[in-house]
Structure formats: C-alpha cells, structure tokens
Short mmCIF file of C-alpha atoms in Angstrom, two decimals:
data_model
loop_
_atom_site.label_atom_id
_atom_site.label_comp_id
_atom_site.label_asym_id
_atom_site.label_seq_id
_atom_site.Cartn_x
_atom_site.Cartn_y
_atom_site.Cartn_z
CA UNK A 1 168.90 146.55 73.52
CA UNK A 2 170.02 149.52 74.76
CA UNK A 3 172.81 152.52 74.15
CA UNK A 4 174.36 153.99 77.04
CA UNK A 5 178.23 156.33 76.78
CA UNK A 6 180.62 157.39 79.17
CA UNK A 7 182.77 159.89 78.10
CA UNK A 8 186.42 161.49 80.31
CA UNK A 9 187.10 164.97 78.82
CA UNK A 10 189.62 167.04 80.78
CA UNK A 11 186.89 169.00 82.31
CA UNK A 12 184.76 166.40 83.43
CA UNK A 13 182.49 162.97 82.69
CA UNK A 14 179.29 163.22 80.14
CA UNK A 15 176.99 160.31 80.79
CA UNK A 16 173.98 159.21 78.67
CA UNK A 17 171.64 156.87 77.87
CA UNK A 18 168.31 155.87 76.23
CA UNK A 19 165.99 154.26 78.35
CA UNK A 20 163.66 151.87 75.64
CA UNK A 21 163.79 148.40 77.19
CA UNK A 22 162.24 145.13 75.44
CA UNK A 23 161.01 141.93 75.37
CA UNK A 24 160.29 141.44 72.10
CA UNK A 25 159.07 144.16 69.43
CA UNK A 26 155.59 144.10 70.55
CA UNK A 27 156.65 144.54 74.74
CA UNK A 28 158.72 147.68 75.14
CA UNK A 29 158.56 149.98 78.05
CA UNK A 30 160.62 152.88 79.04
CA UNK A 31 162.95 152.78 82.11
CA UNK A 32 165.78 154.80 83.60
CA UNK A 33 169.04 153.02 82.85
CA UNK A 34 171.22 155.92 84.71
CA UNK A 35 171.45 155.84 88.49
CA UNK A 36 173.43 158.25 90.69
CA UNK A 37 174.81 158.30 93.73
CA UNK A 38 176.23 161.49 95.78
CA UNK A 39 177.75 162.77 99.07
CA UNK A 40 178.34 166.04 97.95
CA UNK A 41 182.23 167.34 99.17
CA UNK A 42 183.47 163.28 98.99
CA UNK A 43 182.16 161.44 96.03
CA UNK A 44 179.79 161.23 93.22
CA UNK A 45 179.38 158.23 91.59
CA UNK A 46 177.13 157.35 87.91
CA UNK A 47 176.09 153.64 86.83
CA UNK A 48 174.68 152.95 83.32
CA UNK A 49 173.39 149.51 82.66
CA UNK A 50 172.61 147.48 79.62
CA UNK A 51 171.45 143.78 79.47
CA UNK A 52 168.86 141.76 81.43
CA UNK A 53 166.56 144.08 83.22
CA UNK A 54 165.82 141.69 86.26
CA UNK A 55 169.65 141.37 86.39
CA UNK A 56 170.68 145.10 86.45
CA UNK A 57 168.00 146.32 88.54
CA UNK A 58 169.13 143.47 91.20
CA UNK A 59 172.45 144.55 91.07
CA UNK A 60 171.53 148.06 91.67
CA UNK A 61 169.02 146.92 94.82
CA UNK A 62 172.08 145.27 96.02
CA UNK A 63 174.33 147.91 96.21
CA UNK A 64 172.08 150.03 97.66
CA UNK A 65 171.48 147.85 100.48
CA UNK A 66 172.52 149.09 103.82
CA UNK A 67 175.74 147.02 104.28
CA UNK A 68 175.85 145.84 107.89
CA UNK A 69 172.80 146.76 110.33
CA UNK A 70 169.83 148.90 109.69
CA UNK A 71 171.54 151.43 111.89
CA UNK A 72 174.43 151.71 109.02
CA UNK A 73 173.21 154.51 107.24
CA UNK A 74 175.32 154.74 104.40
CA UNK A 75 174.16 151.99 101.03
CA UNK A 76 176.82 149.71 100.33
CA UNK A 77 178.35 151.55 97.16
CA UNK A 78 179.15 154.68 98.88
CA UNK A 79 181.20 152.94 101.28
CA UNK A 80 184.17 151.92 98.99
CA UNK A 81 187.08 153.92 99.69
CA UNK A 82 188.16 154.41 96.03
CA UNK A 83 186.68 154.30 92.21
CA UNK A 84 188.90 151.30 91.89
CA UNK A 85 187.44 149.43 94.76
CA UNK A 86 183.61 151.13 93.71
CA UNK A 87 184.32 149.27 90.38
CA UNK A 88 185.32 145.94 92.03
CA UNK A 89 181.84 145.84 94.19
CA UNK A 90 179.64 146.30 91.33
CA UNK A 91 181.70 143.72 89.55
CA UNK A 92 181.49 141.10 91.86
CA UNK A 93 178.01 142.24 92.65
CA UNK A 94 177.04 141.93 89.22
CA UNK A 95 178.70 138.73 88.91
CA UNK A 96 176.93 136.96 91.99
CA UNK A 97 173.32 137.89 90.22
CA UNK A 98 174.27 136.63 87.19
CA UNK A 99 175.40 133.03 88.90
CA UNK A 100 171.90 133.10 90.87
CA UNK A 101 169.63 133.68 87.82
CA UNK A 102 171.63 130.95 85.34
CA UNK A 103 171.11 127.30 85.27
CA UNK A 104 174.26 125.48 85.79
CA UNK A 105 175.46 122.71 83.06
CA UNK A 106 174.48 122.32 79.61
CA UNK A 107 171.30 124.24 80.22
CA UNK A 108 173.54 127.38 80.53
CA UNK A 109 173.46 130.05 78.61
CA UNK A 110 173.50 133.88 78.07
CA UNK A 111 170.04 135.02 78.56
CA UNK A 112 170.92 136.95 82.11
CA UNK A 113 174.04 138.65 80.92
CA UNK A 114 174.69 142.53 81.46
CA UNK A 115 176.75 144.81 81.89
CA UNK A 116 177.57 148.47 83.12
CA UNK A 117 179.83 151.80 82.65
CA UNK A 118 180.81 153.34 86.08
CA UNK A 119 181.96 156.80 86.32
CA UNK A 120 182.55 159.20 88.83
CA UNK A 121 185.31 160.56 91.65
CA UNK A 122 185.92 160.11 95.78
CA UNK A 123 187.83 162.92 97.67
CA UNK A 124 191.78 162.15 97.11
CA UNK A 125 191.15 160.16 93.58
CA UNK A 126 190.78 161.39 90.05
CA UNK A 127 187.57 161.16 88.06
CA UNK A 128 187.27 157.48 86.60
CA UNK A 129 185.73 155.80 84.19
CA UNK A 130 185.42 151.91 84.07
CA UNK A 131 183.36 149.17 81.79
CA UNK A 132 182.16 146.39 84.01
CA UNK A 133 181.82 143.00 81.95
CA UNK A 134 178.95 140.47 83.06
CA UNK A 135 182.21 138.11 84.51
CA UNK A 136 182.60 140.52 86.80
CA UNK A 137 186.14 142.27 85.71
CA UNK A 138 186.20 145.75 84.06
CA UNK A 139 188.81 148.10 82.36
CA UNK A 140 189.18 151.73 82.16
CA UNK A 141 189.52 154.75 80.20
CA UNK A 142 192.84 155.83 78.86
CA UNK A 143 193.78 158.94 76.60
CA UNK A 144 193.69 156.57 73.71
CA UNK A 145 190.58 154.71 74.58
CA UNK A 146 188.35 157.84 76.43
CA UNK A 147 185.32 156.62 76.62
CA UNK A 148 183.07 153.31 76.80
CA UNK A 149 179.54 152.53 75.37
CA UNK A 150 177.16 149.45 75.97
CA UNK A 151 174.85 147.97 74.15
CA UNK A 152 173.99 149.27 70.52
CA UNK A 153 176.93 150.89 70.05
CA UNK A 154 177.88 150.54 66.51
CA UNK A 155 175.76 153.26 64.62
CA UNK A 156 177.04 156.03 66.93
CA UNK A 157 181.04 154.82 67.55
CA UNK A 158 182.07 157.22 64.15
CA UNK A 159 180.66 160.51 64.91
CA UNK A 160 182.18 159.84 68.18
CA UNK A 161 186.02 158.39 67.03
CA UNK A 162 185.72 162.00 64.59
CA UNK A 163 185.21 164.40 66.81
CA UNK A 164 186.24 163.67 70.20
CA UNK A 165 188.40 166.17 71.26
CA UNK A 166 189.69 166.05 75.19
CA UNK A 167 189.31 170.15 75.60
CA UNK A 168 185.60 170.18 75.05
CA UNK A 169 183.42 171.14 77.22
CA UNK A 170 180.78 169.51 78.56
CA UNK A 171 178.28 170.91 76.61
CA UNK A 172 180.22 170.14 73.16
CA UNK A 173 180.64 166.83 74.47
CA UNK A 174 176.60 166.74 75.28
CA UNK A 175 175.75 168.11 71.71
CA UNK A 176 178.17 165.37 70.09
CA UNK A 177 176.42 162.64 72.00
CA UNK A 178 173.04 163.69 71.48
CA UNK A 179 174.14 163.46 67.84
CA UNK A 180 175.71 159.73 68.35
CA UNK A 181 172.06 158.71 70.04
CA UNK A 182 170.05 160.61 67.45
CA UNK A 183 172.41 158.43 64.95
CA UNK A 184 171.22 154.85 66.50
CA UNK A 185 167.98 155.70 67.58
CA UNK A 186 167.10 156.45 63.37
CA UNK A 187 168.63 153.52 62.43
CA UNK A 188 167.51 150.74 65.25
CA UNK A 189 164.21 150.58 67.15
CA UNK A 190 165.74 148.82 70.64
CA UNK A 191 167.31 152.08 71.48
CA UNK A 192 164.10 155.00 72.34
CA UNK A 193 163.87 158.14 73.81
CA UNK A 194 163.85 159.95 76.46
CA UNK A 195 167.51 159.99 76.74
CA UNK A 196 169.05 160.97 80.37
CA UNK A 197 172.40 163.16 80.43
CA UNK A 198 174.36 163.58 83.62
CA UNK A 199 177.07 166.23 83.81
CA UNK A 200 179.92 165.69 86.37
CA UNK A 201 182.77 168.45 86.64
CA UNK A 202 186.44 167.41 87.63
CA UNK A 203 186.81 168.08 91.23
CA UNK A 204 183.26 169.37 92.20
CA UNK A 205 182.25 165.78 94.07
CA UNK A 206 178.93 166.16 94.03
CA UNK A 207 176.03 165.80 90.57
CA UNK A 208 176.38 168.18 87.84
CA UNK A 209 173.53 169.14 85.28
CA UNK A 210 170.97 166.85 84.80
CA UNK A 211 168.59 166.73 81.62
CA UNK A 212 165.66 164.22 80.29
CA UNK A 213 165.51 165.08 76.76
CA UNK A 214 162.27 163.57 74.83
CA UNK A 215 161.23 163.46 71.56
CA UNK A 216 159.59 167.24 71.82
CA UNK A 217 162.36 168.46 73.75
CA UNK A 218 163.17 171.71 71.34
CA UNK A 219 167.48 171.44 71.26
CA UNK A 220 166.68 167.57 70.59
CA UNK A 221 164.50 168.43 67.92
CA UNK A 222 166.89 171.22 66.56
CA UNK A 223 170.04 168.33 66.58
CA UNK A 224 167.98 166.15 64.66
CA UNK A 225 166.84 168.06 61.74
CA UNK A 226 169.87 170.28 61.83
CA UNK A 227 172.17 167.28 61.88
CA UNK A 228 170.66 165.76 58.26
CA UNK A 229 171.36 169.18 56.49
CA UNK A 230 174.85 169.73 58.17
CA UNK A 231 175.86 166.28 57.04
CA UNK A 232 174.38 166.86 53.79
CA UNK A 233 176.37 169.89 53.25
CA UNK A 234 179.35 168.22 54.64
CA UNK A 235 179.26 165.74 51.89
CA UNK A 236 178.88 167.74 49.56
CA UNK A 237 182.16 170.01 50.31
CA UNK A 238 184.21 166.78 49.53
CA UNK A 239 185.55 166.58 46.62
CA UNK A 240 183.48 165.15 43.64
CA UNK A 241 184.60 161.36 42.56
CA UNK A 242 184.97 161.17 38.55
CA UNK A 243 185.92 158.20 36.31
CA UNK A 244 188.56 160.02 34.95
CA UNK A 245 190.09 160.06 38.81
CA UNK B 1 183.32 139.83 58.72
CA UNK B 2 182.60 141.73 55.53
CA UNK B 3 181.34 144.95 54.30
CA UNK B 4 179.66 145.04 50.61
CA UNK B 5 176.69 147.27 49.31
CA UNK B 6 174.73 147.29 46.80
CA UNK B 7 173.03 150.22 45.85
CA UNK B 8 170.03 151.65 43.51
CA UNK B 9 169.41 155.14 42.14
CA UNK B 10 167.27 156.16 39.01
CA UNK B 11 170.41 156.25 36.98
CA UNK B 12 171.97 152.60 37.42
CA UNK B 13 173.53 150.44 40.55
CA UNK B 14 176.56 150.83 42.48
CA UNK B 15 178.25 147.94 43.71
CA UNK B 16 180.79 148.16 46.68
CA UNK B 17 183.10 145.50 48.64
CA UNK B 18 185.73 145.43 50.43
CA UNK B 19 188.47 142.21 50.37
CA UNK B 20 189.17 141.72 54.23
CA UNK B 21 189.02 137.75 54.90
CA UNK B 22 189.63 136.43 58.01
CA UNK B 23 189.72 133.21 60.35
CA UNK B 24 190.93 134.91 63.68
CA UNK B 25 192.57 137.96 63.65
CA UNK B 26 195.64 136.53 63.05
CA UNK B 27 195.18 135.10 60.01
CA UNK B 28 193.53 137.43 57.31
CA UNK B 29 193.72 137.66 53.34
CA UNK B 30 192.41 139.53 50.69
CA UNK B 31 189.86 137.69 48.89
CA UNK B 32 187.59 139.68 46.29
CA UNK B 33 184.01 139.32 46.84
CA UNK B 34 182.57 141.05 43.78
CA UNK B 35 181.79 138.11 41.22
CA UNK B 36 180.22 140.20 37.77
CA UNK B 37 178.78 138.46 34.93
CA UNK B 38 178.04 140.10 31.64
CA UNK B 39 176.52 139.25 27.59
CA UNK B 40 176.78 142.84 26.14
CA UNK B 41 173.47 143.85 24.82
CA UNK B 42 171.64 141.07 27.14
CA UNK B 43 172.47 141.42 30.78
CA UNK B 44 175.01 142.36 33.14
CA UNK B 45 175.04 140.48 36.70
CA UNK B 46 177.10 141.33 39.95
CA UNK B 47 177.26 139.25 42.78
CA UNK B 48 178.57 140.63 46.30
CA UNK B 49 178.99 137.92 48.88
CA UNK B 50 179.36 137.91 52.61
CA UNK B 51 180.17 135.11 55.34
CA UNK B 52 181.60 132.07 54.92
CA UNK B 53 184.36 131.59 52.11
CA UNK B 54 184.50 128.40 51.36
CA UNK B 55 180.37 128.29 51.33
CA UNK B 56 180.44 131.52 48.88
CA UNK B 57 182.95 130.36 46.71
CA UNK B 58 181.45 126.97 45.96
CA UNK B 59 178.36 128.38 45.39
CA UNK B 60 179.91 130.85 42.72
CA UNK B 61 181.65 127.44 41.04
CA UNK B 62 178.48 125.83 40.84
CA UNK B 63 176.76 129.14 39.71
CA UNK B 64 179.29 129.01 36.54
CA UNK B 65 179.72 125.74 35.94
CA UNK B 66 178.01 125.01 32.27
CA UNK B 67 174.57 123.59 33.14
CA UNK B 68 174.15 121.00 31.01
CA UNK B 69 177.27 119.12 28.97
CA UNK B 70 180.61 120.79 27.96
CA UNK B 71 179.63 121.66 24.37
CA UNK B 72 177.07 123.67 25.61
CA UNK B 73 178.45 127.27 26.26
CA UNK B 74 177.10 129.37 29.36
CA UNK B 75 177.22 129.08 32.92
CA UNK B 76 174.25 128.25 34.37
CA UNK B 77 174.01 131.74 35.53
CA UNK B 78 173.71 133.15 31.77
CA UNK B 79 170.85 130.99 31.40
CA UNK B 80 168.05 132.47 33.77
CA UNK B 81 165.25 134.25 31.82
CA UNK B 82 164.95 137.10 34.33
CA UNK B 83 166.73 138.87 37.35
CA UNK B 84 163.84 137.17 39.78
CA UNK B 85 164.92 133.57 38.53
CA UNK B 86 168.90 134.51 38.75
CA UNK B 87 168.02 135.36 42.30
CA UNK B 88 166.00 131.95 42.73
CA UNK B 89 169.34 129.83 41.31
CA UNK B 90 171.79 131.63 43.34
CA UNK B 91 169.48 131.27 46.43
CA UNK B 92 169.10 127.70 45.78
CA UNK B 93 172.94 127.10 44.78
CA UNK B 94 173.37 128.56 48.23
CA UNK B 95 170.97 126.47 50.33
CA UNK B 96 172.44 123.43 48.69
CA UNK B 97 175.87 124.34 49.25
CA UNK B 98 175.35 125.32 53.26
CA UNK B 99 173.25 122.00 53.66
CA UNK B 100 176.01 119.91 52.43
CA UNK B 101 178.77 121.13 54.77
CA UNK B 102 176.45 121.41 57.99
CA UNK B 103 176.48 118.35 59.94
CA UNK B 104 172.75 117.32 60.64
CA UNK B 105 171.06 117.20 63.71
CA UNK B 106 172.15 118.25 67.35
CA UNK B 107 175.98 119.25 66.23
CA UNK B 108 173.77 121.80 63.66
CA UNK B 109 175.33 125.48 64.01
CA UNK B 110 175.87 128.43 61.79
CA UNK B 111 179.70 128.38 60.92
CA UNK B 112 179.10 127.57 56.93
CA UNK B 113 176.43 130.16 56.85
CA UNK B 114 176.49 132.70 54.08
CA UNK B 115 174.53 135.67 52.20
CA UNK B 116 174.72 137.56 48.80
CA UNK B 117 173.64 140.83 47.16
CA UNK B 118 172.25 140.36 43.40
CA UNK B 119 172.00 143.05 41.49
CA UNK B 120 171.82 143.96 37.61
CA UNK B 121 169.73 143.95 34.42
CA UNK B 122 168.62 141.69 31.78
CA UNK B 123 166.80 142.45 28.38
CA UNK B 124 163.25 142.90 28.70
CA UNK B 125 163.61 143.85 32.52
CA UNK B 126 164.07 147.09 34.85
CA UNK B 127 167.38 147.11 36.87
CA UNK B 128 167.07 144.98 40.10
CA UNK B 129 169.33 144.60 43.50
CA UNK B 130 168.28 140.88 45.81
CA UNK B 131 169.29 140.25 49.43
CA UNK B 132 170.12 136.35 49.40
CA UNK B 133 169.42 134.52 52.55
CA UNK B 134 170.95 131.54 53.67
CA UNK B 135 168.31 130.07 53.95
CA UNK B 136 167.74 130.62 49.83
CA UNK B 137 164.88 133.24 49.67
CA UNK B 138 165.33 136.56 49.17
CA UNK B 139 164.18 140.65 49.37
CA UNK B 140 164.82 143.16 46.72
CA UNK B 141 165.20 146.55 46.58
CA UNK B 142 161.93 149.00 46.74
CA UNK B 143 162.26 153.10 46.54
CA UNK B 144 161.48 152.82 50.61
CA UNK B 145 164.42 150.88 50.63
CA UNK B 146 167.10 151.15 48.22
CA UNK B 147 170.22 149.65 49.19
CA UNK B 148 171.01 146.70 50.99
CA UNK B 149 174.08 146.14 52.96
CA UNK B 150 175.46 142.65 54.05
CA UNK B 151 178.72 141.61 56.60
CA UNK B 152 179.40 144.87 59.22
CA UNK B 153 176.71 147.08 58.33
CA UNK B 154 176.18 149.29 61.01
CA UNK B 155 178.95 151.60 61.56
CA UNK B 156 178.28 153.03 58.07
CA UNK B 157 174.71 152.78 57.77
CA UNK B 158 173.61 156.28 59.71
CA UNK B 159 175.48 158.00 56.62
CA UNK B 160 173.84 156.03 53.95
CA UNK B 161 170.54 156.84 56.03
CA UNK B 162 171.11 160.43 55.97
CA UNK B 163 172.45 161.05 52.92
CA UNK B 164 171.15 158.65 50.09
CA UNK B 165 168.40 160.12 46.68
CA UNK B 166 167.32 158.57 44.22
CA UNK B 167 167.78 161.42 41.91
CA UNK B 168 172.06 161.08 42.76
CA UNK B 169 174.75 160.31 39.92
CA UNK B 170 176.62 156.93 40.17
CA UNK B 171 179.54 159.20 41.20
CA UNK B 172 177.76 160.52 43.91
CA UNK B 173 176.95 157.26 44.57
CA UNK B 174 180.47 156.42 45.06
CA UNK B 175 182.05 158.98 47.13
CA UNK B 176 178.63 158.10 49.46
CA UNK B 177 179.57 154.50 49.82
CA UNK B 178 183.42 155.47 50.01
CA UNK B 179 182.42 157.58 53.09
CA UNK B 180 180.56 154.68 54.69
CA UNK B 181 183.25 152.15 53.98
CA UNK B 182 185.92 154.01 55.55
CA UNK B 183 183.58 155.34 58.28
CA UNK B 184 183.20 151.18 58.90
CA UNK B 185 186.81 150.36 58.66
CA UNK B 186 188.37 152.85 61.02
CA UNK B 187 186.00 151.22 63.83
CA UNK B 188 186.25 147.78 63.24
CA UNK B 189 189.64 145.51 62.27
CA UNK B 190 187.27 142.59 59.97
CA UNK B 191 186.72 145.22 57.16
CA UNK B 192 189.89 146.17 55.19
CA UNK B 193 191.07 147.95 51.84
CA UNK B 194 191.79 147.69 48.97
CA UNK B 195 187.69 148.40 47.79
CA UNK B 196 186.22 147.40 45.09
CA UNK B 197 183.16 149.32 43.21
CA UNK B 198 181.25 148.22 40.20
CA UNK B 199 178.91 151.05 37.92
CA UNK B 200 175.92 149.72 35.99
CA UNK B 201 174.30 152.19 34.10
CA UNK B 202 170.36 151.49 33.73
CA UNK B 203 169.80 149.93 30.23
CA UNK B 204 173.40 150.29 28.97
CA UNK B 205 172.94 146.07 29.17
CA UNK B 206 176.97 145.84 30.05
CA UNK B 207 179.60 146.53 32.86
CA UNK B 208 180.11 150.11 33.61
CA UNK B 209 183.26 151.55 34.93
CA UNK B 210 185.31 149.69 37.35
CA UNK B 211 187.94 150.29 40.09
CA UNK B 212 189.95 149.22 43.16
CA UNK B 213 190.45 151.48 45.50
CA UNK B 214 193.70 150.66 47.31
CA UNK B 215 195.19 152.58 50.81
CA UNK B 216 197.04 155.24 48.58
CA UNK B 217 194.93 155.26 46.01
CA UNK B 218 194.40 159.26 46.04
CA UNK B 219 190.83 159.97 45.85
CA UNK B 220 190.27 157.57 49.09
CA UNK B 221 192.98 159.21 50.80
CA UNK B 222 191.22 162.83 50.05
CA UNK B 223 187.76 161.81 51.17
CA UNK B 224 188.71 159.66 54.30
CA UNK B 225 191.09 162.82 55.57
CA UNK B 226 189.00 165.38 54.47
CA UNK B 227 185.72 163.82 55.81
CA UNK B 228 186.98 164.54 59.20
CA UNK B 229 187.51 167.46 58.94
CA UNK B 230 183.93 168.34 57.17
CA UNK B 231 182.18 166.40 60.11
CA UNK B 232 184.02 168.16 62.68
CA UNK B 233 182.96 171.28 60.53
CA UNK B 234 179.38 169.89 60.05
CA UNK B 235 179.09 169.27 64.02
CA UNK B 236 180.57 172.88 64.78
CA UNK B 237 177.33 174.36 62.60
CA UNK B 238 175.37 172.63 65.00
CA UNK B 239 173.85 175.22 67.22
CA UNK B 240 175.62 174.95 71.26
CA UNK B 241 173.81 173.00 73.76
CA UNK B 242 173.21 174.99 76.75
CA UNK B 243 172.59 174.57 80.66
CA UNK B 244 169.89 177.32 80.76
CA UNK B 245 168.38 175.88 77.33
#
C-alpha cells in the first residue's frame, strides 16, 4: 500500500507521501511516489501515485515523453493548456496502461489498478486539485471536500476532518499531515518512511519548499513523541464518564 | 459494515458496538450486535458480532438453543466448562452456519462471511476476550495486545493505539472507546448510533453496568463536541513546523 494527501488551503497546495512499496511483507523497497513538474512563471504541476508500481511508473514515463519529434522539447504533461485538460492526459494515460497490462475476459482482474492525486496551477487558472481513478475519470476539490488521499487512508482521515482549517498556512497544514502519516505509519506496516512534502504557494507558478523527512529527521521525531502526550492530555481534559451519567 | 470492540484492562472488560445494519446504503436498520449471557456467581459471557446478519444471528440461535432435549435447561452456551471451549462452540457454530449458506465449488465467495468478539469470565478462570474467525479458530487477547476490534476498525484505531493502559478504570475505558467510535462514524456512513457498551468487572462473575448511548444522549454529545476542540488544542501544543527547521 501506500498513503499519499493533497491538501487546497487558501494559501496554497501541501502534498505528501510515504514512499514504502511492496510485494509481499518480506519484499519492500523504498521509492519516490511524488513527481514534479515546473516552468517556473507558467505552471507547476505535482503527481502522487498509489497502486501497481509497473503501472504508475509507466504512466509517469509516458507523460514525460517528448510528444511529437525529438526536436519538441517540452514532455507531454507540460503541454496541456489547463489543470483541467493536465488532469484529462494523465487520466487517459493512466487508463491506456492499465488496458495494456490486463488480460481481457474472465481472466481479468484488478491486480494493475492505480491511481493518482494531481495538483498544481498554469498561468490564467487557479490552483487545482484532482483524484484520478484507475478508469481514467477524476473529480476535484471543493470547499466541502478540500482535499484527497490514496491508498491507506483510513487511520489518518480524523485528525485531518478535525482540524482542517482553510486559513492555515502551509506549515500548519505540513505539521497536521505529518501527524495524519505518523498516525498510519504506527498502525500499518505498507505505509514507511521517508515521507516527501512539496509546498506550492497560490500564484507563485513555480515549486515551493521541498522536504524528505526520515525516521531521524529531528521535527519528525519531535511530532511523534510529542503527538502521544498531547493526545494523552487531550483525553484527559474531557470530561470523565460515570455510571451515575 | 460494523464497528464493535472489545476491550481488556486489569480491572474487567469493556464491550462496545454500534447498531448500524445495512444492505446498500439505502436500506439500513438498527440491529443490536451485543448478545450477553450470564449465571450470577458462575460466568458472565458477551458476544459482539460483525458481518453478515443473517450468518450471525443463526449462529447466536443455535448458540442458545438447549443442547440436548427441552427439559433440560441451558443453552448450549451455559454449558462450556471454560472461556477456551465457549470460544471453540461459537467458532464451530459459526463455521457450520457459513458452510451451509455458501454454495460449494466455483460460485464459492465471501457474502455469508462473518466474525465475533468473545469475551468474559467463568468460575475457576481469569477474564478472557477471543477474536472468532470465520473460518472457526480464534486469537485472544495478550497484554501486547489487548483489545480487538472487528467491522471498520481503522479510523478509530490510532486513538486506541495511543491512548490505551492496562492500569485504566472501566470508565476510562469508556469515554476511550466513545472517542474512537465517534472518531469512526463521522468518516464513514456503515457505522451509526445509538452505541451500546457492556462493563464486566474481573471476578464480580455477573453483568456490570449497561447503557445505550443514543445521538442526544448527553455525555456522547459532550465528548464528540468537545473532542474537537481538545484535538485542535492538542495539535496547537504541537511545536510549528518550520522552512529553516
């Protein structure tokens, strides 16, 4: 498995995601599930995959590829003229990959399935976030709905659904998804560290901060502990439960 | 789906269920799914059950129908020497009842599938809490591992996780698994109010205290409300993440 979030706040797009991939318990590895695309001044663009490796590396390969000639310079992806139409490439890119790896008929089945969060913003658009389902289609955040994970997503969805607020910063909004990650990687081994974070500010078109935090890294470390004894203490302020009630 | 937990501290057992049935989303019921069993003085039983209904109600018929002729007085349930051999009867009630609605061979699939937590005491014995498999075996409890969960479980496990010593009052107990159910029902529609929670006091040989928690029921209302605000508290006391960190 995996666990990969994109998060909209007014002030920007928070990405992250663990990169522990396995086949089986006894076959892990650790690779980069984040990829990132600028032209810095007219777009920036972030893809998080989860699912078959073989599949989502493909797709990626694909994208990149240079989309006419050798002369054409520019990889297919950053030739889309909107987030929209960015989102509708790597849909029916992903889609075509998935149809080429799967045995047709009864034999089908779900073994090369994956899927992605886009995020990002071109010149003359806002920033955008969209969830890009294995057939290819994809939906996007609203106010209501403001972000999108994939893969292992249940252990960290409270913290999240608590505390989002759309004024944080980015830097809240890294600290409360560190603590979502730290959440799921304690309670299921498919989901490892390092975890990648990728900030992207409204309006700057080009890559924010970047960070690879591992297990020694010392805010990491810091959430971690700090988050059991905050918790802890947060339970505690509740108010007592007594049979008398 | 299902939430129920059933839970083990030095002072007793804490049951917890909620009573969300459903085939489709639009057609749900509340069904209890906390069976309890009790000979004051000998043993106290309580049965949490999770998957298919018609499968986990059978198999609670056949656990109380009286074993041998009328005359004779106990469910078959009552009859079992120990906790280990209660767990062996309901696991075997349970593989029986799943084989006979599962068509055999290649049409074979999951849909009448179904587990159960076990827990209680009888004379002679220390407390014990059993994870039923479908399959009819079973795990129990150790101090590594002292709760089991079945139906939704991972939305409020991370809190459990965090949170849970053995050294906590059966009140404590509750409010913990109160925080977990509601943590589980505000992200996902198969887990519904009203709650139910069972005490068993270590040795006291008979049901402890007993209640439903219903969606005004007042002490739910305090802790789901005022847990949001204690998290968003708890995450504030985390120190800032930083760019420069």
């Amino acid at each position: 498995m995996t666990y990969c979030v994109g998060l909209a706040v007014d002030r920007g797009l928070v990405f992250m995601s663990d990169t522990r991939t396995n086949a089986g318990v006894d076959n892990i590895s650790t690779v980069g599930k984040m990829k990132t695309w600028e032209v810095p001044g007219e777009r920036f663009l972030c893809l998080l995959s989860a699912g078959n490796l073989a599949t989502t590396q493909a797709t990626v390969s694909l994208l990149e590829e240079r989309r006419v000639a050798p002369a054409e310079r520019n990889p297919a992806i950053l030739t889309m003229p909107s987030m929209f139409q960015t989102a509708r490439l790597v849909g029916d890119t992903l889609k075509e990959v998935i149809a080429e790896s799967t045995p047709a008929g009864p034999n089908a089945d779900g073994r090369f399935t994956a899927s992605f969060i886009l995020g990002g913003q071109i010149k003359g658009g806002r920033p955008r976030v969209f969830m890009i389902y294995p057939e290819g289609n994809f939906i996007e955040t609203t106010p209501d709905n403001p972000f999108f994970q994939i893969g292992e997503h249940k252990y960290g969805r409270p913290i999240i659904v608590r505390t989002y607020e759309p004024g944080m910063s980015l830097e809240e909004c890294a600290k409360l998804l560190l603590v979502s990650f730290d959440s799921t990687i304690r309670s299921n081994l498919s989901v490892g560290l390092p975890i990648d974070m990728q900030f992207y500010e409204t309006d700057s078109l080009k890559a924010g901060y970047r960070r690879r935090f591992d297990r020694r890294d010392p805010y990491y470390v810091r959430i971690s502990e700090g988050w059991s004894d905050s918790l802890k203490k947060a339970f505690d302020d509740l108010p007592p439960f007594t049979t008398e009630g």
